[in-house]
mmCIF file of C-alpha atoms in Angstrom:
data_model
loop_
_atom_site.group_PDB
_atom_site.id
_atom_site.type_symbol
_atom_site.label_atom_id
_atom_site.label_comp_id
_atom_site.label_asym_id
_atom_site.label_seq_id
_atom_site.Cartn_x
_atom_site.Cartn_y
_atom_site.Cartn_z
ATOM 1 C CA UNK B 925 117.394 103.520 121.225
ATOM 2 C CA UNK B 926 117.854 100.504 118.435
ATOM 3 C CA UNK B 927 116.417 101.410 114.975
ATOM 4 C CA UNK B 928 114.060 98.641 113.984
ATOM 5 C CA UNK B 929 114.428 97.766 109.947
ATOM 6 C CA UNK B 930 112.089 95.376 108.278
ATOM 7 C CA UNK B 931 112.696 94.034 104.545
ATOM 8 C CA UNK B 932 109.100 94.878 102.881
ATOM 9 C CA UNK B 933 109.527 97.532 100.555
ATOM 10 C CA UNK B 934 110.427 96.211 96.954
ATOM 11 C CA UNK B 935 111.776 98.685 94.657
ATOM 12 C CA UNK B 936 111.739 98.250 91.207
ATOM 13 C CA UNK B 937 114.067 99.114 88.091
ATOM 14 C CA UNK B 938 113.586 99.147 84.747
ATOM 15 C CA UNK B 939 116.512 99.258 81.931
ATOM 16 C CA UNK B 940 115.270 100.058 78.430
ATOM 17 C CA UNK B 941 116.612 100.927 74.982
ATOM 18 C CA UNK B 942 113.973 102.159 73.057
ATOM 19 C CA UNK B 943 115.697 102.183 69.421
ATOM 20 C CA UNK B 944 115.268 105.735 67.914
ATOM 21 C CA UNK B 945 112.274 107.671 70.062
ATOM 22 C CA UNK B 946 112.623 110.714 68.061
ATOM 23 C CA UNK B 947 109.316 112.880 67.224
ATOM 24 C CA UNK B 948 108.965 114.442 64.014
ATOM 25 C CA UNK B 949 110.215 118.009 64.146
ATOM 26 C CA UNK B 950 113.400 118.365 63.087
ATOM 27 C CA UNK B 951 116.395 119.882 65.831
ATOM 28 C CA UNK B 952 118.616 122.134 64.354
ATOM 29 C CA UNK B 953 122.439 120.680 64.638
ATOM 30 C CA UNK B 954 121.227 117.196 64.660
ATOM 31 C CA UNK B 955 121.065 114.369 62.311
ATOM 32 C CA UNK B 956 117.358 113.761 62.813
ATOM 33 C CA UNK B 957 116.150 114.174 58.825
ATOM 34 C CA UNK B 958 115.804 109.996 58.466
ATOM 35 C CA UNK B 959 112.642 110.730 61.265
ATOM 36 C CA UNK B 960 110.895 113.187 59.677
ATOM 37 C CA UNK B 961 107.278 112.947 57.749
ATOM 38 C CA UNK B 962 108.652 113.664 54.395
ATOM 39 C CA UNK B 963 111.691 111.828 54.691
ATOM 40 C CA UNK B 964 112.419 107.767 53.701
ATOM 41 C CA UNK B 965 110.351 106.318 56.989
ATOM 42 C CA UNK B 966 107.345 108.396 57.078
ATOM 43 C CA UNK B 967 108.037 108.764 60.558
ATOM 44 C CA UNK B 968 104.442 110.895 61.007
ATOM 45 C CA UNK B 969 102.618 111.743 64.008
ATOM 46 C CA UNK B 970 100.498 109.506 64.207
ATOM 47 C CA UNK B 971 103.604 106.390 64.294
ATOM 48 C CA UNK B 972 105.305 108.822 66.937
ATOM 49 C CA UNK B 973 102.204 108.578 69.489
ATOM 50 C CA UNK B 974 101.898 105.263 68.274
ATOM 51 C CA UNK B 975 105.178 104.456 69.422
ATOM 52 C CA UNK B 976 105.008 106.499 72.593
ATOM 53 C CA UNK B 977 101.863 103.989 73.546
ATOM 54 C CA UNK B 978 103.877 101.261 72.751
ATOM 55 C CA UNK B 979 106.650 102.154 74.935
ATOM 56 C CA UNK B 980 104.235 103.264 77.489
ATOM 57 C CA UNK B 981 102.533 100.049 77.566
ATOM 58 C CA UNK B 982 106.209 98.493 77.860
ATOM 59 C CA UNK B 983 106.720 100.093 81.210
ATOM 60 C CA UNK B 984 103.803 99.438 82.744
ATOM 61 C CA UNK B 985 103.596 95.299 81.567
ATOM 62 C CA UNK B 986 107.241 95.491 83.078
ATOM 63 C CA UNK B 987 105.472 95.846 86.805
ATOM 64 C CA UNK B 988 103.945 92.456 86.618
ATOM 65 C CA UNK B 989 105.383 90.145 89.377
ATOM 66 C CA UNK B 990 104.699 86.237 89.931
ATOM 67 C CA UNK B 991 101.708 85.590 91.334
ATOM 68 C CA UNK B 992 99.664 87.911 89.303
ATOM 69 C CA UNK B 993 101.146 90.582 91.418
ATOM 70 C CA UNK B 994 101.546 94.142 89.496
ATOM 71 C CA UNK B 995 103.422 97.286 90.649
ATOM 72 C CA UNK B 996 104.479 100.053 88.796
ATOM 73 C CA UNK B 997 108.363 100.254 88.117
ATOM 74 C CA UNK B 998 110.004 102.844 90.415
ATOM 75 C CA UNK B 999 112.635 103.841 87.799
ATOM 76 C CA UNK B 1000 112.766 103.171 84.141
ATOM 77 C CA UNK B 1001 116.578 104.147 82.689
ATOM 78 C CA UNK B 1002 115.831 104.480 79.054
ATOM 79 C CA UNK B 1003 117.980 105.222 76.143
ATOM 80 C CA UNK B 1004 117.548 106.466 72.427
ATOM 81 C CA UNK B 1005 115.574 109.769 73.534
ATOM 82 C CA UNK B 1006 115.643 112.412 71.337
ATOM 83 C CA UNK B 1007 114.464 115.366 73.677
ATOM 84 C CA UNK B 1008 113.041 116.887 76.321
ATOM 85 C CA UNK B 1009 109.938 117.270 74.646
ATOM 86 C CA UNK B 1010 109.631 113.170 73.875
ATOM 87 C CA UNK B 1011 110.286 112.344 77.075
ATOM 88 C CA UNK B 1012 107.240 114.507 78.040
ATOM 89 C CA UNK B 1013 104.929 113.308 75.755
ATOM 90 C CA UNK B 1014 105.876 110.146 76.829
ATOM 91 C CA UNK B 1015 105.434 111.009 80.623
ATOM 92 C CA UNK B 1016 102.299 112.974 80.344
ATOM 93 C CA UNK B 1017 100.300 112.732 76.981
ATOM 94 C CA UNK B 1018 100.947 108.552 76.467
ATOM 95 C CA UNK B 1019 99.435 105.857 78.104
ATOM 96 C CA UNK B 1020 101.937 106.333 81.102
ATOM 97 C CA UNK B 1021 100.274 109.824 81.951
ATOM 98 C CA UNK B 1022 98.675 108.992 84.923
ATOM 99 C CA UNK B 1023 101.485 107.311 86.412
ATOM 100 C CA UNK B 1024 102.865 110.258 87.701
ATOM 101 C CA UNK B 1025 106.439 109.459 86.392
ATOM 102 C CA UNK B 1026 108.918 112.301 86.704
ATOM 103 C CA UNK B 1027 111.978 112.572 84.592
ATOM 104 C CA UNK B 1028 115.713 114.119 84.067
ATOM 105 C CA UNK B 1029 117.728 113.669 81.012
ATOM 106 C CA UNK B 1030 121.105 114.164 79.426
ATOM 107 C CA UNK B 1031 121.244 116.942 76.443
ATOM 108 C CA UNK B 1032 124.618 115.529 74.551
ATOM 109 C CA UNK B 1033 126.394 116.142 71.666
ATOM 110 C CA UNK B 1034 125.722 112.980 70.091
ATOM 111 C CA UNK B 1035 124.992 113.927 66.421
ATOM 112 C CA UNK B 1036 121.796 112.179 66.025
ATOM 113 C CA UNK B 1037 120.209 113.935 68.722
ATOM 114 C CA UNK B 1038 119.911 110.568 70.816
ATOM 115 C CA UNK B 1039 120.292 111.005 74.438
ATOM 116 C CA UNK B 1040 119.501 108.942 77.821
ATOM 117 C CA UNK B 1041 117.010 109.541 80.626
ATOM 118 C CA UNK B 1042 115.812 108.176 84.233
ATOM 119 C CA UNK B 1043 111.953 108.238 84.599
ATOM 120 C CA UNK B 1044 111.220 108.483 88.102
ATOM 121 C CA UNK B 1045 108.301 107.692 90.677
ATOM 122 C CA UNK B 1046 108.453 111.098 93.123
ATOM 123 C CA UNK B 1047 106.139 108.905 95.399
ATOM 124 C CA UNK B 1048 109.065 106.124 96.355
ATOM 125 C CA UNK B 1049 112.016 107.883 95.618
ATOM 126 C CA UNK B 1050 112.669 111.639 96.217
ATOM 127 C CA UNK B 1051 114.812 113.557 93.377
ATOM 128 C CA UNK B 1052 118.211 115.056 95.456
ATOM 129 C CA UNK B 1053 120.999 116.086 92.354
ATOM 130 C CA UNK B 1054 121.775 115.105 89.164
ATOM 131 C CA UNK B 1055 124.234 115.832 86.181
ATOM 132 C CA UNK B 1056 126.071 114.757 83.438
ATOM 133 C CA UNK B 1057 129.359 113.435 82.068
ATOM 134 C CA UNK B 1058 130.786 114.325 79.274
ATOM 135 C CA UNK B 1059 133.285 112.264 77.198
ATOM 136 C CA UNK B 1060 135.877 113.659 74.758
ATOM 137 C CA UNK B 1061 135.811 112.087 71.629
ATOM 138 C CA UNK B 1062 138.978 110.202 70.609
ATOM 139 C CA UNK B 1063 140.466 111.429 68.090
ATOM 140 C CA UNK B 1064 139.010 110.269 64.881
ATOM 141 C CA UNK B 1065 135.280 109.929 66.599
ATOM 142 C CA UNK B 1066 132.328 111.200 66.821
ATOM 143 C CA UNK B 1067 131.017 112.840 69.927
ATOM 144 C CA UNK B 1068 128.999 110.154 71.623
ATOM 145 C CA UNK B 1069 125.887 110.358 74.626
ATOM 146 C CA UNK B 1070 126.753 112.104 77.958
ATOM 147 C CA UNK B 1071 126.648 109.416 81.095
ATOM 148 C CA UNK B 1072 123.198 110.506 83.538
ATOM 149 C CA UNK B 1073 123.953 110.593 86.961
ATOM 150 C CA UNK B 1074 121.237 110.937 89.969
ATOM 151 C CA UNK B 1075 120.889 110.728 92.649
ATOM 152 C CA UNK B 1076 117.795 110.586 95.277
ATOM 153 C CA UNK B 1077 116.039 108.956 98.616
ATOM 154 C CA UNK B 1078 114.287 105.774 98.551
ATOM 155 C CA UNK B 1079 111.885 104.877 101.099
ATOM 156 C CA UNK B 1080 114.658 103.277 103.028
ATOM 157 C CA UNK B 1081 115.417 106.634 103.936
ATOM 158 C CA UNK B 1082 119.078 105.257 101.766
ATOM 159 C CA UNK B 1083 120.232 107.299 99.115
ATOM 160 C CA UNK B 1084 120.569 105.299 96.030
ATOM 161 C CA UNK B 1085 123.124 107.042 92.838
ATOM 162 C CA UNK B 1086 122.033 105.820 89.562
ATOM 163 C CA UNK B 1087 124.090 105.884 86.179
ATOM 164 C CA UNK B 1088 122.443 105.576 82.775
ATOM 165 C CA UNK B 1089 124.610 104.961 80.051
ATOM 166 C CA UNK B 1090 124.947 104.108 76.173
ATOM 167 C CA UNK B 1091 128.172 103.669 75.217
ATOM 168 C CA UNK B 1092 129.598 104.142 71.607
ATOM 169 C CA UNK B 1093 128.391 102.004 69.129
ATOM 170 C CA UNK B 1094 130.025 99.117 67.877
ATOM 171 C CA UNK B 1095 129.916 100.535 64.382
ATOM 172 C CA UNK B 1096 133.464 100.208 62.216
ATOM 173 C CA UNK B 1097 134.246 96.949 64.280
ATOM 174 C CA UNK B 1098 134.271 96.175 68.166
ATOM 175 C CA UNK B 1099 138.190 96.345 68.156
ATOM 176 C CA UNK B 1100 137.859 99.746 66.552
ATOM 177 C CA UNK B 1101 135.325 101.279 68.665
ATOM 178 C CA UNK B 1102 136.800 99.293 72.182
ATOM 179 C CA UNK B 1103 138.866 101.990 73.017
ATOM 180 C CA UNK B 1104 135.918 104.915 73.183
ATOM 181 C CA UNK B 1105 133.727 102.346 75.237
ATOM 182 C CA UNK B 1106 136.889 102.167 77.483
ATOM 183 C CA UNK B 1107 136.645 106.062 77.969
ATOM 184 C CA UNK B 1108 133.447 106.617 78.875
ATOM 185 C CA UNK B 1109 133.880 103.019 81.214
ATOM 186 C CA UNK B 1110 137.100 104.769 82.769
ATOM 187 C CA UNK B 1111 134.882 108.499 83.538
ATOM 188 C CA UNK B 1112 132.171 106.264 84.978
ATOM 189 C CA UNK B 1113 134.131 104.638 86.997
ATOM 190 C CA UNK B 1114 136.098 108.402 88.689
ATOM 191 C CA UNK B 1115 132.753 109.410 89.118
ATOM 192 C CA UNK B 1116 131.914 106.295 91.100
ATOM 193 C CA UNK B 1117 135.305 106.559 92.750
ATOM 194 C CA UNK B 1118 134.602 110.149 93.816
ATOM 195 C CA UNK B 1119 131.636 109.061 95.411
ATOM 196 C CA UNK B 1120 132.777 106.262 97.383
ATOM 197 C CA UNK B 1121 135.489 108.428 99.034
ATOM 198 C CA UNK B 1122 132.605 110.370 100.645
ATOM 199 C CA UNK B 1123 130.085 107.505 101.108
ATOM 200 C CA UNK B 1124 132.314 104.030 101.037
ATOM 201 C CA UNK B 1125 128.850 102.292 101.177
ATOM 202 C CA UNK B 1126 126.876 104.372 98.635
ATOM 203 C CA UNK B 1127 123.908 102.095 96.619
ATOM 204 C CA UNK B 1128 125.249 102.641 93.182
ATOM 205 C CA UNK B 1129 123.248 101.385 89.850
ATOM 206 C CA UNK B 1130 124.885 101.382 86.761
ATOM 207 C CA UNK B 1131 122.138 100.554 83.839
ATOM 208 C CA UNK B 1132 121.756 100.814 80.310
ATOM 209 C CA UNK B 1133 123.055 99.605 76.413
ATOM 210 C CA UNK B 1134 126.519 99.087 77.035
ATOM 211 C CA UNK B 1135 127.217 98.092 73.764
ATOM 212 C CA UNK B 1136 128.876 95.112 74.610
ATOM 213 C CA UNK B 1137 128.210 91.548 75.572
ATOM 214 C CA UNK B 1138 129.428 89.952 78.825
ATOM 215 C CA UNK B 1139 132.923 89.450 79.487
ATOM 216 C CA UNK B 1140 134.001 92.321 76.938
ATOM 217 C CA UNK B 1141 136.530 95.061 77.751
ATOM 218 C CA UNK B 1142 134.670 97.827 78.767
ATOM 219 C CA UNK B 1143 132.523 95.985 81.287
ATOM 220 C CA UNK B 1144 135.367 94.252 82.432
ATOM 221 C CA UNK B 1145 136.713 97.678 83.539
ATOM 222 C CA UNK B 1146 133.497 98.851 85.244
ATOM 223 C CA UNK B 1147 133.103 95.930 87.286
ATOM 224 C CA UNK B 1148 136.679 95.772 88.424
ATOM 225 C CA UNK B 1149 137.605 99.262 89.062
ATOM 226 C CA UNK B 1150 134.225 100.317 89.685
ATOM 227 C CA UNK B 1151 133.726 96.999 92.294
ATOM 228 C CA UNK B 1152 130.439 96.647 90.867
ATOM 229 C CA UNK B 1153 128.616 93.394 90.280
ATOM 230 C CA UNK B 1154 126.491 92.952 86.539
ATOM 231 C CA UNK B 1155 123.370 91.571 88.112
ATOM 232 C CA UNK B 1156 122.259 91.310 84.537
ATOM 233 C CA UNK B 1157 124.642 88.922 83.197
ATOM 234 C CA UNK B 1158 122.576 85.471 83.620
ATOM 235 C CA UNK B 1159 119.547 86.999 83.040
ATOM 236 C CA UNK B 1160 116.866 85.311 80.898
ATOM 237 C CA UNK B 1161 113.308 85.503 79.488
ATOM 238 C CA UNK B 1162 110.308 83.166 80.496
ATOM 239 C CA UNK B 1163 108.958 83.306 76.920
ATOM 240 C CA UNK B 1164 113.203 81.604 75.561
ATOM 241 C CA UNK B 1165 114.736 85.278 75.528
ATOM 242 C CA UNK B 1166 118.535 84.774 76.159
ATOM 243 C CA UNK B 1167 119.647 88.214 75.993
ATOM 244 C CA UNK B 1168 118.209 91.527 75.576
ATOM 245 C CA UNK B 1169 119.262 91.607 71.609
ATOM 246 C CA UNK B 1170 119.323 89.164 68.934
ATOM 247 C CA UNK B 1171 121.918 89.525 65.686
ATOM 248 C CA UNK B 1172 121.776 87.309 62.863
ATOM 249 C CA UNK B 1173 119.580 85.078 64.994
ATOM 250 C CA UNK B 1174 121.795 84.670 68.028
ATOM 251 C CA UNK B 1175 120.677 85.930 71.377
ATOM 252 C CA UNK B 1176 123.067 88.276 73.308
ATOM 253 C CA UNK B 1177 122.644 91.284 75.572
ATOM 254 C CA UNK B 1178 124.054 94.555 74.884
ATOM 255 C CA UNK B 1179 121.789 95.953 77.645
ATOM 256 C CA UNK B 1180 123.247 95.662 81.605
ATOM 257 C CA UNK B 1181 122.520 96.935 84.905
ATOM 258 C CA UNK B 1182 125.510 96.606 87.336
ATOM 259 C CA UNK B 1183 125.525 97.113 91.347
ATOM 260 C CA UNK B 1184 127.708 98.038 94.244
ATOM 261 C CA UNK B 1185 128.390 95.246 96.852
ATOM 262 C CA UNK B 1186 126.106 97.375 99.133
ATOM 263 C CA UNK B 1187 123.078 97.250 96.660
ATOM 264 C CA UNK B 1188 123.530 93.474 95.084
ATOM 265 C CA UNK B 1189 122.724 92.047 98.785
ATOM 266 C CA UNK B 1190 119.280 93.338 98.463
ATOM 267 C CA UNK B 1191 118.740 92.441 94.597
ATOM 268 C CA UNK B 1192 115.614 89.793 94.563
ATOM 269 C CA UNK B 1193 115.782 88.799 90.825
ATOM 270 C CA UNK B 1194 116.877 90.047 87.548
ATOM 271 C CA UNK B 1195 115.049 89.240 84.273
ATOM 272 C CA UNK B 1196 115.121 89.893 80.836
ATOM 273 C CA UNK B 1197 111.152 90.887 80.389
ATOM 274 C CA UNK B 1198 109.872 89.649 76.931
ATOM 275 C CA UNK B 1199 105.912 89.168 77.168
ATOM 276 C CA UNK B 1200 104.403 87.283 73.966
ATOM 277 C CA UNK B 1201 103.428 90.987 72.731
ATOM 278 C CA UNK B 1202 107.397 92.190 72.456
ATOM 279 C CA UNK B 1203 108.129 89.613 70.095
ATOM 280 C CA UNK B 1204 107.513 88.460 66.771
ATOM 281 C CA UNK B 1205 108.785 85.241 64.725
ATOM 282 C CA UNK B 1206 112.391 85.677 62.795
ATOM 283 C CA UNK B 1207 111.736 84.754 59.375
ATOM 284 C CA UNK B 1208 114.967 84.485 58.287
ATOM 285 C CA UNK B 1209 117.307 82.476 61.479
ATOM 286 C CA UNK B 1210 113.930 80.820 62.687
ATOM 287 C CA UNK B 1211 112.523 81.418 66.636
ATOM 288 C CA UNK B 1212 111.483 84.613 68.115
ATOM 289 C CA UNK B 1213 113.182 87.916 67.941
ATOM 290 C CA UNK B 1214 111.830 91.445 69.494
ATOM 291 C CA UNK B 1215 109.239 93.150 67.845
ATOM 292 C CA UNK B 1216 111.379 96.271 66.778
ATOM 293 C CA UNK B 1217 109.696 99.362 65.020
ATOM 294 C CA UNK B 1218 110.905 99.190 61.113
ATOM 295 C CA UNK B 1219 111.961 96.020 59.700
ATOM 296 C CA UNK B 1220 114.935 98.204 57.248
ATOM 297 C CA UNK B 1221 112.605 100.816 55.938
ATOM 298 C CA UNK B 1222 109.196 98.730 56.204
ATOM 299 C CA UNK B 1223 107.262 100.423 59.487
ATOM 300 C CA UNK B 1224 106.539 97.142 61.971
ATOM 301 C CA UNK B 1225 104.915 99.119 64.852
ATOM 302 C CA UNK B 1226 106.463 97.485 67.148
ATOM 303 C CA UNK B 1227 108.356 98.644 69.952
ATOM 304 C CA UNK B 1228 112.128 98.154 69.781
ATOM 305 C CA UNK B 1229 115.029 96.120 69.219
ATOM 306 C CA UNK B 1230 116.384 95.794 72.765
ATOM 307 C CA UNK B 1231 113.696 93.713 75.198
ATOM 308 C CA UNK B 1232 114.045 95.853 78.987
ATOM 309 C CA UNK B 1233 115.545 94.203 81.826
ATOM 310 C CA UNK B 1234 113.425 94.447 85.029
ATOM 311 C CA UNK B 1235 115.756 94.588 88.700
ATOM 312 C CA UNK B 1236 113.881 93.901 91.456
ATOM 313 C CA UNK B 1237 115.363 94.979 95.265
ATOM 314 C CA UNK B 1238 114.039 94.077 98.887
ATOM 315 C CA UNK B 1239 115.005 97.378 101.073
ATOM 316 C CA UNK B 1240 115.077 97.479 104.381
ATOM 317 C CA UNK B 1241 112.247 99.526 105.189
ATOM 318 C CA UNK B 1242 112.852 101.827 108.419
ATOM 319 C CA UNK B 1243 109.567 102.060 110.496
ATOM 320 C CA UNK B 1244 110.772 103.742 114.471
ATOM 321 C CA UNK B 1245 112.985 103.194 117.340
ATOM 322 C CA UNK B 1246 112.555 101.096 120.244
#
């Protein structure tokens, strides 16, 4: 008996930061007052389902292909969730609610409220576990977003273990905050190493705002201990993106998606996605920037500061036995 494989299903991720989703009822023990309708940004209800639509609408344009080709993102990593009850809104009252888009999410300690979450087609890839990691402060710091693991079958029949992360900020200097990013690099990377010991070959995906550029410390550390590849790191825009972020009107990505050996042989492209729609003109550093939501305190309706990236993979596809 041989096990015939052919390379026809294309699987689809998409990484996305989507800078302070919060909805407008305040969570007791979090920071949330600056999103509230009586507080400095008006954040009302009707710029929270604006902004769920605008998100929404981000997915879905991320599923366009060359060619005119269109398919809807398998998985969408996203981070800057407040809650369970954005994510579903977003999932089933926004313009994503007939997708059919599943989700799990992390409920951390972080003292905004902010926390990260894996949106999930149950048609092409089956929910198996999932948990998360928590990360001690340093001392000194403020508790920061748990690490999302899960796990779950594609229709390779493989089982594929995804990581979404967002690391500390970079806030009180990069050398400052280096060492937290290192901590949460060096629990990522146990869990990773836990998992190869059972599975040496395991698909791993490691996505989300890293909060660091290429080549920095943290990363470093994931991709050599972890033996993981940042598929992410040349990726560009077709409408002159050159990163995911822009600062003082220099492009960089903060954003990353990083792959085992096992998974980066069946990557078909990674791209930084920014349609004409996600960005606006900069004003002050000249060219385009993303088309983020509040512009300091003045509402933009936009959509956020980070532009997604979009992973495409060809799987091998198992179809019978001879």
């Amino acid at each position: 008996m041989m096990l015939k494989l052919l390379l026809v299903s294309l699987f689809t991720l998409v990484e996305l930061n989507c800078e302070n989703l919060f909805d407008c009822r305040h969570d007791t023990l979090c920071n949330d007052y600056e999103y509230l309708p009586d507080a400095v940004r008006h954040w009302t209800h009707r710029r929270y389902w604006q902004k769920l639509n605008n998100i929404g609408q981000e997915i879905i344009a991320c599923g366009e292909m060359p060619g005119g080709q269109w398919a809807l993102p398998d998985l969408v990593a996203l981070s800057e969730v407040e809650n369970d009850s954005v994510l579903f809104d977003l999932s089933r009252r926004s313009l994503l609610r007939r997708a059919g888009y599943e989700y799990v999410m992390t409920h951390s300690p972080d003292e905004r409220g902010i926390d990260v979450a894996l949106l999930y087609s149950p048609f092409t890839f089956r929910l198996l576990r999932h948990h998360a990691l928590r990360i001690e402060p340093p001392e000194g710091h403020h508790p920061t977003r748990d690490v999302l693991y899960v796990s779950g079958e594609m229709s390779s029949g493989d089982t594929l273990h995804v990581y979404v992360v967002h690391a500390p900020s970079r806030y009180g200097g990069e050398r400052v905050s280096r060492p937290y990013r290192l901590k949460v690099a060096s629990a990522l990377c146990s869990s990773i190493d836990s998992l190869r010991r059972r599975s040496p070959q395991a698909p791993v995906i490691v996505a989300g705002d890293f909060n660091e550029y290429a080549g920095e410390a943290a990363l470093r550390f994931c991709c050599e201990a972890g033996l993981l590849t940042d598929v992410s790191e040349r990726a560009m825009g077709s409408n002159g993106a050159k990163g995911t972020y822009r600062y003082q009107g220099r492009w960089g990505s903060l954003d990353h998606i990083l792959v085992s050996a096992s998974l980066a042989c069946w990557l078909q492209s990674c791209t930084i996605f920014d349609a004409a729609f996600l960005l606006e003109p900069d004003k002050n550093y000249g060219g385009m920037q993303p088309r983020r939501n509040y512009r300091g305190m003045r509402y933009n309706n936009g959509f956020s500061d980070h532009l997604p990236l979009v992973a495409r993979f060809r799987l091998p596809e198992r179809v019978g036995e001879d």
